[in-house]
Amino acid sequence: MNGPLSFTHQALPMRVVMGVGAVDRLADEIDRAGLARVLVLCSPGRRELAETVAARLGARVADIHPHARVHVPAATADDAVRRAAEVNADGCLAVGGGSAVGLGKIVALRQGLPAVAVPTTYAGSEMTPVWGLTDDGVKRTGRDPRVLPVSVLYDPRLTVGLPADVSAASGINAIAHAVEALYAPDTSPIVALMAEEGVRALAGALPDVVADGADLDARSRAQYGAWLCGACLGATTMSLHHKLCHALGGTLDLPHAATHTVVLPHALAYNQGAAPGAVAALGRALGGRADPATALWDLAGRLGAPRSLRELGMAYDDIDRIVGITLAAPYANPREVTADGLGRLLRAAWAGRPPTG
Ligand code: NAD
């Protein structure tokens, strides 16, 4: 630490039930939240999982609505809000990844209904008061404490079916929250502790998760890391990495977690020289590596995760457009973001070259 401390920290309400079998306590959590008729939200492919989870709730389930989609399209949001009103729901239960949780947030926002979350990926949305909504291809986000789930249950048993590639990308997506929280303008010592521990837990767990998806110990360590990284995202303002991924995802419709996986080592390399505290914390979390950006690039390689935007379907000619969009909106970043620097970063990320900053 250099010099006297100076920070502002606003703690968010947080109730977490974690462990093998945590979901068996769902009925208690729903009762504790005072809910009697929940609308269960999930992605189309997760209906069976949602039904298994909801079976624990008996008559407290108003309906199952398996229509969540990534980035919450406006029509999907309208449908869910309408369904919640039709079935007279007094709350919602999101089962799945960031898509299901994101839909629950919009129902919470528009209908004033509390949400409970059972996350089954490592995206971390359940720990943030940030909602997102996509209209005509443009994603808007906002912060509202009402969308923060009142209770979150992390049960590693529910994640054993998450394929290795989705697990790896989702886990690195979570690590990205912690990386940017470490150099955020509104970071604090407590956020830094959570970020370092979150990266340590995920970087340690992901190779084991990818080797054996049914390893409950590894799945549990990954969820622990995802929880901490999600809490970091909820507590701070994100910088270059998240803005770039937002531009890439929103404009080119690239897959969310995989885009984070490719961009993170490059965005971190870009910022490393201007963020020595973050570099030190990440170095400790990644096994004593002096260059955390390269350590994360190596980790992605070890996990068999994508390392180029080209393999995600991005055309080389789109690089200039993404540079323009990323530069258009000002945001805090430890190092000045220039068109030249951003162009270099994106060309390296597009081609799958190691990060150089
Ligand atoms: P997702 O929810 O779409 O899940 C990815 C895929 O994994 C889906 O096909 C899903 O059906 C599948 N899946 C989920 N759980 C599974 C399981 N247990 N077994 C097998 N398959 C499973 O995507 P995501 O990456 O979790 O979340 C991305 C979305 O969340 C994006 O829209 C992103 O913007 C949003 N997000 C928001 C915040 C926030 O704070 N608002 C934070 C992080 C992510």
PDB file of N, CA and C in Angstrom, residues 71-78 106 110 131-135 138-142:
ATOM      1  N   HIS A  71     -29.048 -11.352 -23.231  1.00  0.00           N
ATOM      2  CA  HIS A  71     -29.169  -9.886 -23.339  1.00  0.00           C
ATOM      3  C   HIS A  71     -30.602  -9.355 -23.248  1.00  0.00           C
ATOM      4  N   VAL A  72     -31.531 -10.183 -22.808  1.00  0.00           N
ATOM      5  CA  VAL A  72     -32.926  -9.775 -22.542  1.00  0.00           C
ATOM      6  C   VAL A  72     -33.533  -8.908 -23.663  1.00  0.00           C
ATOM      7  N   PRO A  73     -33.891  -9.529 -24.792  1.00  0.00           N
ATOM      8  CA  PRO A  73     -34.585  -8.756 -25.831  1.00  0.00           C
ATOM      9  C   PRO A  73     -35.887  -8.155 -25.272  1.00  0.00           C
ATOM     10  N   ALA A  74     -36.262  -6.974 -25.781  1.00  0.00           N
ATOM     11  CA  ALA A  74     -37.428  -6.257 -25.238  1.00  0.00           C
ATOM     12  C   ALA A  74     -38.693  -7.111 -25.284  1.00  0.00           C
ATOM     13  N   ALA A  75     -38.896  -7.849 -26.398  1.00  0.00           N
ATOM     14  CA  ALA A  75     -40.124  -8.647 -26.519  1.00  0.00           C
ATOM     15  C   ALA A  75     -40.143  -9.772 -25.473  1.00  0.00           C
ATOM     16  N   THR A  76     -38.964 -10.343 -25.195  1.00  0.00           N
ATOM     17  CA  THR A  76     -38.855 -11.400 -24.177  1.00  0.00           C
ATOM     18  C   THR A  76     -39.208 -10.827 -22.802  1.00  0.00           C
ATOM     19  N   ALA A  77     -38.733  -9.612 -22.557  1.00  0.00           N
ATOM     20  CA  ALA A  77     -39.019  -8.949 -21.281  1.00  0.00           C
ATOM     21  C   ALA A  77     -40.518  -8.675 -21.164  1.00  0.00           C
ATOM     22  N   ASP A  78     -41.130  -8.138 -22.220  1.00  0.00           N
ATOM     23  CA  ASP A  78     -42.566  -7.817 -22.185  1.00  0.00           C
ATOM     24  C   ASP A  78     -43.395  -9.073 -21.901  1.00  0.00           C
ATOM     25  N   ILE A 106     -35.637  -7.725 -14.887  1.00  0.00           N
ATOM     26  CA  ILE A 106     -36.583  -6.823 -15.556  1.00  0.00           C
ATOM     27  C   ILE A 106     -37.979  -6.982 -14.944  1.00  0.00           C
ATOM     28  N   ARG A 110     -39.920  -3.866 -13.319  1.00  0.00           N
ATOM     29  CA  ARG A 110     -41.196  -3.344 -13.843  1.00  0.00           C
ATOM     30  C   ARG A 110     -42.372  -3.657 -12.932  1.00  0.00           C
ATOM     31  N   TRP A 131     -29.241  -4.012 -14.398  1.00  0.00           N
ATOM     32  CA  TRP A 131     -30.143  -4.695 -15.339  1.00  0.00           C
ATOM     33  C   TRP A 131     -29.749  -4.331 -16.762  1.00  0.00           C
ATOM     34  N   GLY A 132     -30.135  -5.167 -17.714  1.00  0.00           N
ATOM     35  CA  GLY A 132     -29.856  -4.896 -19.123  1.00  0.00           C
ATOM     36  C   GLY A 132     -31.078  -5.251 -19.955  1.00  0.00           C
ATOM     37  N   LEU A 133     -31.271  -4.534 -21.040  1.00  0.00           N
ATOM     38  CA  LEU A 133     -32.423  -4.751 -21.911  1.00  0.00           C
ATOM     39  C   LEU A 133     -31.994  -4.391 -23.330  1.00  0.00           C
ATOM     40  N   THR A 134     -32.340  -5.257 -24.305  1.00  0.00           N
ATOM     41  CA  THR A 134     -31.911  -4.999 -25.685  1.00  0.00           C
ATOM     42  C   THR A 134     -33.107  -4.685 -26.568  1.00  0.00           C
ATOM     43  N   ASP A 135     -33.065  -3.521 -27.176  1.00  0.00           N
ATOM     44  CA  ASP A 135     -34.150  -3.071 -28.039  1.00  0.00           C
ATOM     45  C   ASP A 135     -33.549  -2.679 -29.382  1.00  0.00           C
ATOM     46  N   VAL A 138     -29.871  -2.571 -29.691  1.00  0.00           N
ATOM     47  CA  VAL A 138     -29.099  -1.694 -28.792  1.00  0.00           C
ATOM     48  C   VAL A 138     -29.372  -2.107 -27.352  1.00  0.00           C
ATOM     49  N   LYS A 139     -28.273  -2.409 -26.626  1.00  0.00           N
ATOM     50  CA  LYS A 139     -28.446  -2.851 -25.233  1.00  0.00           C
ATOM     51  C   LYS A 139     -28.308  -1.663 -24.294  1.00  0.00           C
ATOM     52  N   ARG A 140     -29.338  -1.469 -23.456  1.00  0.00           N
ATOM     53  CA  ARG A 140     -29.272  -0.437 -22.428  1.00  0.00           C
ATOM     54  C   ARG A 140     -29.035  -1.129 -21.096  1.00  0.00           C
ATOM     55  N   THR A 141     -28.302  -0.474 -20.216  1.00  0.00           N
ATOM     56  CA  THR A 141     -28.151  -1.021 -18.870  1.00  0.00           C
ATOM     57  C   THR A 141     -28.449   0.074 -17.860  1.00  0.00           C
ATOM     58  N   GLY A 142     -28.781  -0.320 -16.667  1.00  0.00           N
ATOM     59  CA  GLY A 142     -29.028   0.650 -15.603  1.00  0.00           C
ATOM     60  C   GLY A 142     -28.796  -0.013 -14.265  1.00  0.00           C
TER      61      GLY A 142
END
